Amino acid sequence: MRLYDSFGTNPRMVRFLLLEKEVDVPRCEIDILGAENRKSDYLKINPAGQTPALELDDGAIIAETVAICEYIEEQHPSPPLIGSNSTERAITRMWWRRAELNICHPMLYGFYFGDGLEIARDRIRCLPEAAEGLKARARDGMVWIDGLLGGPWLAGDRFTVADICLYCCMDQFSAGQPIPESCSNLKAWFDRVGARPAAEASIWKERPMGMRG
Ligand SMILES: N[C@@H](CCC(=O)N[C@@H](CS)C(=O)NCC(=O)O)C(=O)O
């Protein structure tokens, strides 16, 4: 097995998950800032030109962070970070989806179309005029999730991949898109996730534009 790994919120999620599960996977580092991921050799691995990707021993390639995390959880169920029964898994996936759709996606594209335009403009279709609206949408999502947080973690008493997903995204973009002042529950949650040893241990060695990926 081999993980195509790099700076960035999505590969960091996989590193975070692996650390929590104490699973070691050999890595192949991809220089995404140098756009190695957009060149033909890497496009043969992942036609989407993105990291992470997981190559299995039989040569199969799994791209998309959600699919990779689901695969790792099935192979290494303990500790459960998606869930150990149908209800737990469904609740985790619900929170994972809420986090992605309401915060991570608008936050990421708010960055790509704004402060990160120089990185993104030759890779994806960019809509700079949408940057401020997307950042506002991410702020709305943070306020919404802040109001829903009823336990230490998104899914209540269980620390899950939904926490990892949201944390990795917010940690990378927090300088340009901070947690709104009013969101005390979300701030406390963010500090709780940040205090887990895997949070620090999963950070990429370089910090482009000062970002923690
Ligand atoms: N939908 C993909 C998104 C992966 C993604 O956006 N990866 C970023 C790193 S966090 C990337 O490869 N960026 C470089 C680029 O798009 O050129 C997933 O969930 O894995």
PDB file of C-alpha atoms and ligand atoms in Angstrom:
ATOM      1  CA  MET A   1       0.000   0.000   0.000  1.00  0.00           C
ATOM      2  CA  ARG A   2       1.175   3.541  -0.722  1.00  0.00           C
ATOM      3  CA  LEU A   3      -0.271   6.949   0.108  1.00  0.00           C
ATOM      4  CA  TYR A   4       0.250   9.795  -2.373  1.00  0.00           C
ATOM      5  CA  ASP A   5       0.636  12.555   0.149  1.00  0.00           C
ATOM      6  CA  SER A   6       1.215  16.305   0.186  1.00  0.00           C
ATOM      7  CA  PHE A   7       0.526  19.575   1.927  1.00  0.00           C
ATOM      8  CA  GLY A   8      -3.192  20.284   2.195  1.00  0.00           C
ATOM      9  CA  THR A   9      -6.332  19.745   4.194  1.00  0.00           C
ATOM     10  CA  ASN A  10      -7.407  16.510   2.452  1.00  0.00           C
ATOM     11  CA  PRO A  11      -4.128  14.584   2.716  1.00  0.00           C
ATOM     12  CA  ARG A  12      -3.774  15.884   6.279  1.00  0.00           C
ATOM     13  CA  MET A  13      -7.132  14.298   7.111  1.00  0.00           C
ATOM     14  CA  VAL A  14      -5.803  10.924   6.020  1.00  0.00           C
ATOM     15  CA  ARG A  15      -2.569  11.425   8.004  1.00  0.00           C
ATOM     16  CA  PHE A  16      -4.623  12.436  11.068  1.00  0.00           C
ATOM     17  CA  LEU A  17      -6.856   9.352  10.731  1.00  0.00           C
ATOM     18  CA  LEU A  18      -3.865   7.018  10.320  1.00  0.00           C
ATOM     19  CA  LEU A  19      -2.175   8.506  13.391  1.00  0.00           C
ATOM     20  CA  GLU A  20      -5.332   8.068  15.475  1.00  0.00           C
ATOM     21  CA  LYS A  21      -5.472   4.435  14.377  1.00  0.00           C
ATOM     22  CA  GLU A  22      -1.697   3.971  14.783  1.00  0.00           C
ATOM     23  CA  VAL A  23      -1.407   2.616  11.255  1.00  0.00           C
ATOM     24  CA  ASP A  24       1.733   3.315   9.248  1.00  0.00           C
ATOM     25  CA  VAL A  25       1.479   3.488   5.452  1.00  0.00           C
ATOM     26  CA  PRO A  26       4.447   4.158   3.137  1.00  0.00           C
ATOM     27  CA  ARG A  27       4.224   7.598   1.491  1.00  0.00           C
ATOM     28  CA  CYS A  28       5.056   9.088  -1.844  1.00  0.00           C
ATOM     29  CA  GLU A  29       5.307  12.861  -1.518  1.00  0.00           C
ATOM     30  CA  ILE A  30       3.762  14.968  -4.261  1.00  0.00           C
ATOM     31  CA  ASP A  31       4.750  18.621  -4.681  1.00  0.00           C
ATOM     32  CA  ILE A  32       1.336  20.221  -5.192  1.00  0.00           C
ATOM     33  CA  LEU A  33       2.663  23.775  -4.929  1.00  0.00           C
ATOM     34  CA  GLY A  34       4.993  22.978  -7.807  1.00  0.00           C
ATOM     35  CA  ALA A  35       1.931  21.477  -9.596  1.00  0.00           C
ATOM     36  CA  GLU A  36       3.473  17.987  -9.836  1.00  0.00           C
ATOM     37  CA  ASN A  37      -0.079  16.690  -9.258  1.00  0.00           C
ATOM     38  CA  ARG A  38      -1.240  18.327 -12.488  1.00  0.00           C
ATOM     39  CA  LYS A  39       1.414  16.627 -14.670  1.00  0.00           C
ATOM     40  CA  SER A  40       0.847  13.510 -16.750  1.00  0.00           C
ATOM     41  CA  ASP A  41       2.627  11.017 -14.447  1.00  0.00           C
ATOM     42  CA  TYR A  42       0.373  11.889 -11.517  1.00  0.00           C
ATOM     43  CA  LEU A  43      -2.746  12.215 -13.672  1.00  0.00           C
ATOM     44  CA  LYS A  44      -2.296   8.530 -14.511  1.00  0.00           C
ATOM     45  CA  ILE A  45      -2.647   7.854 -10.761  1.00  0.00           C
ATOM     46  CA  ASN A  46      -5.500  10.271 -10.102  1.00  0.00           C
ATOM     47  CA  PRO A  47      -7.117  11.823 -13.182  1.00  0.00           C
ATOM     48  CA  ALA A  48      -8.560  14.541 -10.910  1.00  0.00           C
ATOM     49  CA  GLY A  49      -4.981  15.758 -10.365  1.00  0.00           C
ATOM     50  CA  GLN A  50      -5.412  15.967  -6.601  1.00  0.00           C
ATOM     51  CA  THR A  51      -4.022  14.459  -3.433  1.00  0.00           C
ATOM     52  CA  PRO A  52      -4.486  12.223  -1.525  1.00  0.00           C
ATOM     53  CA  ALA A  53      -4.628   8.933  -3.420  1.00  0.00           C
ATOM     54  CA  LEU A  54      -4.141   5.485  -1.964  1.00  0.00           C
ATOM     55  CA  GLU A  55      -2.549   2.718  -4.018  1.00  0.00           C
ATOM     56  CA  LEU A  56      -3.419  -0.780  -2.819  1.00  0.00           C
ATOM     57  CA  ASP A  57      -1.140  -3.805  -3.031  1.00  0.00           C
ATOM     58  CA  ASP A  58      -3.080  -5.137  -6.036  1.00  0.00           C
ATOM     59  CA  GLY A  59      -2.506  -1.849  -7.891  1.00  0.00           C
ATOM     60  CA  ALA A  60      -6.026  -0.458  -7.403  1.00  0.00           C
ATOM     61  CA  ILE A  61      -6.059   3.285  -6.773  1.00  0.00           C
ATOM     62  CA  ILE A  62      -8.522   4.968  -4.455  1.00  0.00           C
ATOM     63  CA  ALA A  63      -8.893   8.726  -4.767  1.00  0.00           C
ATOM     64  CA  GLU A  64     -11.294  11.002  -2.852  1.00  0.00           C
ATOM     65  CA  THR A  65     -10.611  11.482   0.836  1.00  0.00           C
ATOM     66  CA  VAL A  66     -14.009  10.158   1.901  1.00  0.00           C
ATOM     67  CA  ALA A  67     -13.425   6.875   0.036  1.00  0.00           C
ATOM     68  CA  ILE A  68      -9.893   6.550   1.440  1.00  0.00           C
ATOM     69  CA  CYS A  69     -11.064   7.136   5.029  1.00  0.00           C
ATOM     70  CA  GLU A  70     -13.901   4.622   4.604  1.00  0.00           C
ATOM     71  CA  TYR A  71     -11.437   2.051   3.247  1.00  0.00           C
ATOM     72  CA  ILE A  72      -8.972   2.563   6.129  1.00  0.00           C
ATOM     73  CA  GLU A  73     -11.785   2.291   8.668  1.00  0.00           C
ATOM     74  CA  GLU A  74     -12.921  -1.031   7.175  1.00  0.00           C
ATOM     75  CA  GLN A  75      -9.380  -2.397   7.163  1.00  0.00           C
ATOM     76  CA  HIS A  76      -8.581  -1.056  10.645  1.00  0.00           C
ATOM     77  CA  PRO A  77     -11.873  -0.767  12.554  1.00  0.00           C
ATOM     78  CA  SER A  78     -10.233   0.054  15.905  1.00  0.00           C
ATOM     79  CA  PRO A  79     -10.529   2.665  17.228  1.00  0.00           C
ATOM     80  CA  PRO A  80     -13.756   3.321  15.309  1.00  0.00           C
ATOM     81  CA  LEU A  81     -13.636   6.784  13.751  1.00  0.00           C
ATOM     82  CA  ILE A  82     -16.714   6.334  11.590  1.00  0.00           C
ATOM     83  CA  GLY A  83     -18.615   3.998  13.852  1.00  0.00           C
ATOM     84  CA  SER A  84     -19.044   0.490  15.145  1.00  0.00           C
ATOM     85  CA  ASN A  85     -22.722   0.023  14.220  1.00  0.00           C
ATOM     86  CA  SER A  86     -25.156   1.323  11.592  1.00  0.00           C
ATOM     87  CA  THR A  87     -26.504   4.134  13.740  1.00  0.00           C
ATOM     88  CA  GLU A  88     -23.060   5.419  14.721  1.00  0.00           C
ATOM     89  CA  ARG A  89     -21.865   5.278  11.122  1.00  0.00           C
ATOM     90  CA  ALA A  90     -24.931   7.134   9.854  1.00  0.00           C
ATOM     91  CA  ILE A  91     -24.572   9.846  12.499  1.00  0.00           C
ATOM     92  CA  THR A  92     -20.877  10.298  11.697  1.00  0.00           C
ATOM     93  CA  ARG A  93     -21.614  10.531   7.965  1.00  0.00           C
ATOM     94  CA  MET A  94     -24.360  13.067   8.630  1.00  0.00           C
ATOM     95  CA  TRP A  95     -21.923  15.311  10.529  1.00  0.00           C
ATOM     96  CA  TRP A  96     -19.160  14.735   8.008  1.00  0.00           C
ATOM     97  CA  ARG A  97     -21.499  15.880   5.232  1.00  0.00           C
ATOM     98  CA  ARG A  98     -22.739  18.868   7.252  1.00  0.00           C
ATOM     99  CA  ALA A  99     -19.167  19.947   7.911  1.00  0.00           C
ATOM    100  CA  GLU A 100     -18.097  19.576   4.284  1.00  0.00           C
ATOM    101  CA  LEU A 101     -21.078  21.210   2.635  1.00  0.00           C
ATOM    102  CA  ASN A 102     -21.602  24.071   5.064  1.00  0.00           C
ATOM    103  CA  ILE A 103     -18.041  24.994   6.014  1.00  0.00           C
ATOM    104  CA  CYS A 104     -15.251  23.122   4.207  1.00  0.00           C
ATOM    105  CA  HIS A 105     -16.363  23.564   0.610  1.00  0.00           C
ATOM    106  CA  PRO A 106     -17.239  27.276   0.801  1.00  0.00           C
ATOM    107  CA  MET A 107     -14.114  27.934   2.906  1.00  0.00           C
ATOM    108  CA  LEU A 108     -11.816  26.147   0.435  1.00  0.00           C
ATOM    109  CA  TYR A 109     -13.293  27.858  -2.617  1.00  0.00           C
ATOM    110  CA  GLY A 110     -13.378  31.186  -0.780  1.00  0.00           C
ATOM    111  CA  PHE A 111      -9.623  30.746  -0.439  1.00  0.00           C
ATOM    112  CA  TYR A 112      -9.027  29.500  -4.006  1.00  0.00           C
ATOM    113  CA  PHE A 113     -11.004  32.400  -5.505  1.00  0.00           C
ATOM    114  CA  GLY A 114      -9.523  34.960  -3.084  1.00  0.00           C
ATOM    115  CA  ASP A 115      -6.147  34.830  -1.316  1.00  0.00           C
ATOM    116  CA  GLY A 116      -5.192  31.610  -3.140  1.00  0.00           C
ATOM    117  CA  LEU A 117      -6.066  32.817  -6.636  1.00  0.00           C
ATOM    118  CA  GLU A 118      -2.459  32.753  -7.834  1.00  0.00           C
ATOM    119  CA  ILE A 119      -2.228  29.044  -6.898  1.00  0.00           C
ATOM    120  CA  ALA A 120      -5.635  28.069  -8.253  1.00  0.00           C
ATOM    121  CA  ARG A 121      -6.076  30.147 -11.415  1.00  0.00           C
ATOM    122  CA  ASP A 122      -4.202  27.807 -13.779  1.00  0.00           C
ATOM    123  CA  ARG A 123      -5.691  24.628 -12.243  1.00  0.00           C
ATOM    124  CA  ILE A 124      -9.436  25.086 -11.897  1.00  0.00           C
ATOM    125  CA  ARG A 125     -12.063  27.480 -13.196  1.00  0.00           C
ATOM    126  CA  CYS A 126     -11.916  30.363 -10.735  1.00  0.00           C
ATOM    127  CA  LEU A 127     -14.725  32.778  -9.908  1.00  0.00           C
ATOM    128  CA  PRO A 128     -12.969  35.605  -8.016  1.00  0.00           C
ATOM    129  CA  GLU A 129     -16.239  37.505  -7.770  1.00  0.00           C
ATOM    130  CA  ALA A 130     -17.630  34.646  -5.625  1.00  0.00           C
ATOM    131  CA  ALA A 131     -14.819  34.706  -3.018  1.00  0.00           C
ATOM    132  CA  GLU A 132     -16.412  37.046  -0.490  1.00  0.00           C
ATOM    133  CA  GLY A 133     -19.825  35.349  -0.780  1.00  0.00           C
ATOM    134  CA  LEU A 134     -18.286  31.936  -0.225  1.00  0.00           C
ATOM    135  CA  LYS A 135     -16.405  33.156   2.852  1.00  0.00           C
ATOM    136  CA  ALA A 136     -19.685  34.572   4.197  1.00  0.00           C
ATOM    137  CA  ARG A 137     -21.340  31.199   3.498  1.00  0.00           C
ATOM    138  CA  ALA A 138     -18.587  29.447   5.485  1.00  0.00           C
ATOM    139  CA  ARG A 139     -19.137  31.899   8.365  1.00  0.00           C
ATOM    140  CA  ASP A 140     -22.873  31.110   8.291  1.00  0.00           C
ATOM    141  CA  GLY A 141     -21.968  27.414   8.445  1.00  0.00           C
ATOM    142  CA  MET A 142     -19.701  27.988  11.456  1.00  0.00           C
ATOM    143  CA  VAL A 143     -22.471  29.880  13.279  1.00  0.00           C
ATOM    144  CA  TRP A 144     -24.947  27.077  12.462  1.00  0.00           C
ATOM    145  CA  ILE A 145     -22.664  24.277  13.663  1.00  0.00           C
ATOM    146  CA  ASP A 146     -21.759  26.320  16.767  1.00  0.00           C
ATOM    147  CA  GLY A 147     -25.442  26.334  17.697  1.00  0.00           C
ATOM    148  CA  LEU A 148     -25.781  22.573  17.157  1.00  0.00           C
ATOM    149  CA  LEU A 149     -22.724  21.482  19.179  1.00  0.00           C
ATOM    150  CA  GLY A 150     -24.090  19.709  22.221  1.00  0.00           C
ATOM    151  CA  GLY A 151     -21.150  17.526  23.311  1.00  0.00           C
ATOM    152  CA  PRO A 152     -17.370  17.542  23.144  1.00  0.00           C
ATOM    153  CA  TRP A 153     -17.353  16.365  19.516  1.00  0.00           C
ATOM    154  CA  LEU A 154     -19.582  16.892  16.495  1.00  0.00           C
ATOM    155  CA  ALA A 155     -21.186  13.463  16.875  1.00  0.00           C
ATOM    156  CA  GLY A 156     -21.619  13.918  20.648  1.00  0.00           C
ATOM    157  CA  ASP A 157     -19.410  11.756  22.841  1.00  0.00           C
ATOM    158  CA  ARG A 158     -17.581  10.050  19.973  1.00  0.00           C
ATOM    159  CA  PHE A 159     -14.523  11.636  18.332  1.00  0.00           C
ATOM    160  CA  THR A 160     -14.950  10.866  14.619  1.00  0.00           C
ATOM    161  CA  VAL A 161     -13.663  11.542  11.149  1.00  0.00           C
ATOM    162  CA  ALA A 162     -16.204  14.396  10.965  1.00  0.00           C
ATOM    163  CA  ASP A 163     -14.137  16.226  13.610  1.00  0.00           C
ATOM    164  CA  ILE A 164     -10.940  15.463  11.709  1.00  0.00           C
ATOM    165  CA  CYS A 165     -12.420  16.740   8.448  1.00  0.00           C
ATOM    166  CA  LEU A 166     -13.692  20.016   9.857  1.00  0.00           C
ATOM    167  CA  TYR A 167     -10.611  20.653  11.978  1.00  0.00           C
ATOM    168  CA  CYS A 168      -8.119  20.121   9.145  1.00  0.00           C
ATOM    169  CA  CYS A 169      -9.997  22.547   6.925  1.00  0.00           C
ATOM    170  CA  MET A 170     -10.499  25.230   9.580  1.00  0.00           C
ATOM    171  CA  ASP A 171      -6.908  24.919  10.785  1.00  0.00           C
ATOM    172  CA  GLN A 172      -5.556  25.511   7.277  1.00  0.00           C
ATOM    173  CA  PHE A 173      -7.717  28.521   6.503  1.00  0.00           C
ATOM    174  CA  SER A 174      -8.178  30.034   9.975  1.00  0.00           C
ATOM    175  CA  ALA A 175      -5.775  32.924   9.334  1.00  0.00           C
ATOM    176  CA  GLY A 176      -7.882  34.334   6.493  1.00  0.00           C
ATOM    177  CA  GLN A 177     -11.231  32.948   7.674  1.00  0.00           C
ATOM    178  CA  PRO A 178     -11.270  32.941  11.496  1.00  0.00           C
ATOM    179  CA  ILE A 179     -14.007  31.460  13.667  1.00  0.00           C
ATOM    180  CA  PRO A 180     -16.568  34.232  14.323  1.00  0.00           C
ATOM    181  CA  GLU A 181     -16.205  35.828  17.773  1.00  0.00           C
ATOM    182  CA  SER A 182     -19.688  34.708  18.826  1.00  0.00           C
ATOM    183  CA  CYS A 183     -18.935  30.986  18.239  1.00  0.00           C
ATOM    184  CA  SER A 184     -17.694  29.983  21.696  1.00  0.00           C
ATOM    185  CA  ASN A 185     -18.781  26.332  21.344  1.00  0.00           C
ATOM    186  CA  LEU A 186     -16.955  25.970  18.049  1.00  0.00           C
ATOM    187  CA  LYS A 187     -13.819  27.662  19.447  1.00  0.00           C
ATOM    188  CA  ALA A 188     -13.767  25.273  22.419  1.00  0.00           C
ATOM    189  CA  TRP A 189     -14.298  22.314  20.054  1.00  0.00           C
ATOM    190  CA  PHE A 190     -11.459  23.553  17.799  1.00  0.00           C
ATOM    191  CA  ASP A 191      -9.076  23.746  20.778  1.00  0.00           C
ATOM    192  CA  ARG A 192     -10.135  20.264  21.929  1.00  0.00           C
ATOM    193  CA  VAL A 193      -9.343  18.715  18.554  1.00  0.00           C
ATOM    194  CA  GLY A 194      -6.102  20.723  18.372  1.00  0.00           C
ATOM    195  CA  ALA A 195      -5.001  19.264  21.706  1.00  0.00           C
ATOM    196  CA  ARG A 196      -5.008  15.705  20.339  1.00  0.00           C
ATOM    197  CA  PRO A 197      -1.442  14.579  19.601  1.00  0.00           C
ATOM    198  CA  ALA A 198      -2.400  13.637  16.028  1.00  0.00           C
ATOM    199  CA  ALA A 199      -3.378  17.243  15.287  1.00  0.00           C
ATOM    200  CA  GLU A 200       0.197  18.516  15.576  1.00  0.00           C
ATOM    201  CA  ALA A 201       1.775  15.303  14.292  1.00  0.00           C
ATOM    202  CA  SER A 202      -0.245  15.404  11.065  1.00  0.00           C
ATOM    203  CA  ILE A 203       0.872  18.888   9.968  1.00  0.00           C
ATOM    204  CA  TRP A 204       2.947  19.060   6.795  1.00  0.00           C
ATOM    205  CA  LYS A 205       6.588  20.098   7.288  1.00  0.00           C
ATOM    206  CA  GLU A 206       6.289  23.209   5.070  1.00  0.00           C
ATOM    207  CA  ARG A 207       3.763  25.971   5.646  1.00  0.00           C
ATOM    208  CA  PRO A 208       3.096  27.742   2.343  1.00  0.00           C
ATOM    209  CA  MET A 209       1.621  31.217   2.926  1.00  0.00           C
ATOM    210  CA  GLY A 210       1.912  30.411   6.652  1.00  0.00           C
ATOM    211  CA  MET A 211      -0.872  27.832   6.376  1.00  0.00           C
ATOM    212  CA  ARG A 212      -1.049  24.707   8.503  1.00  0.00           C
ATOM    213  CA  GLY A 213      -1.847  21.829   6.156  1.00  0.00           C
TER     214      GLY A 213
HETATM  215  N1  LIG B   1     -12.343  15.854  -3.726  1.00  0.00           N
HETATM  216  C1  LIG B   1     -10.960  15.608  -3.400  1.00  0.00           C
HETATM  217  C2  LIG B   1     -10.283  16.953  -3.201  1.00  0.00           C
HETATM  218  C3  LIG B   1      -8.787  16.783  -3.024  1.00  0.00           C
HETATM  219  C4  LIG B   1      -8.068  18.138  -3.017  1.00  0.00           C
HETATM  220  O1  LIG B   1      -8.673  19.219  -3.172  1.00  0.00           O
HETATM  221  N2  LIG B   1      -6.760  18.063  -2.802  1.00  0.00           N
HETATM  222  C5  LIG B   1      -5.949  19.250  -2.779  1.00  0.00           C
HETATM  223  C6  LIG B   1      -5.025  19.218  -1.563  1.00  0.00           C
HETATM  224  S1  LIG B   1      -5.973  19.519  -0.092  1.00  0.00           S
HETATM  225  C7  LIG B   1      -5.102  19.313  -4.034  1.00  0.00           C
HETATM  226  O2  LIG B   1      -4.686  18.304  -4.561  1.00  0.00           O
HETATM  227  N3  LIG B   1      -4.796  20.542  -4.468  1.00  0.00           N
HETATM  228  C8  LIG B   1      -3.913  20.808  -5.556  1.00  0.00           C
HETATM  229  C9  LIG B   1      -4.614  21.032  -6.861  1.00  0.00           C
HETATM  230  O3  LIG B   1      -5.857  20.961  -6.909  1.00  0.00           O
HETATM  231  O4  LIG B   1      -3.909  21.275  -7.831  1.00  0.00           O
HETATM  232  C10 LIG B   1     -10.840  14.755  -2.146  1.00  0.00           C
HETATM  233  O5  LIG B   1     -11.787  14.782  -1.337  1.00  0.00           O
HETATM  234  O6  LIG B   1      -9.846  14.049  -1.953  1.00  0.00           O
END
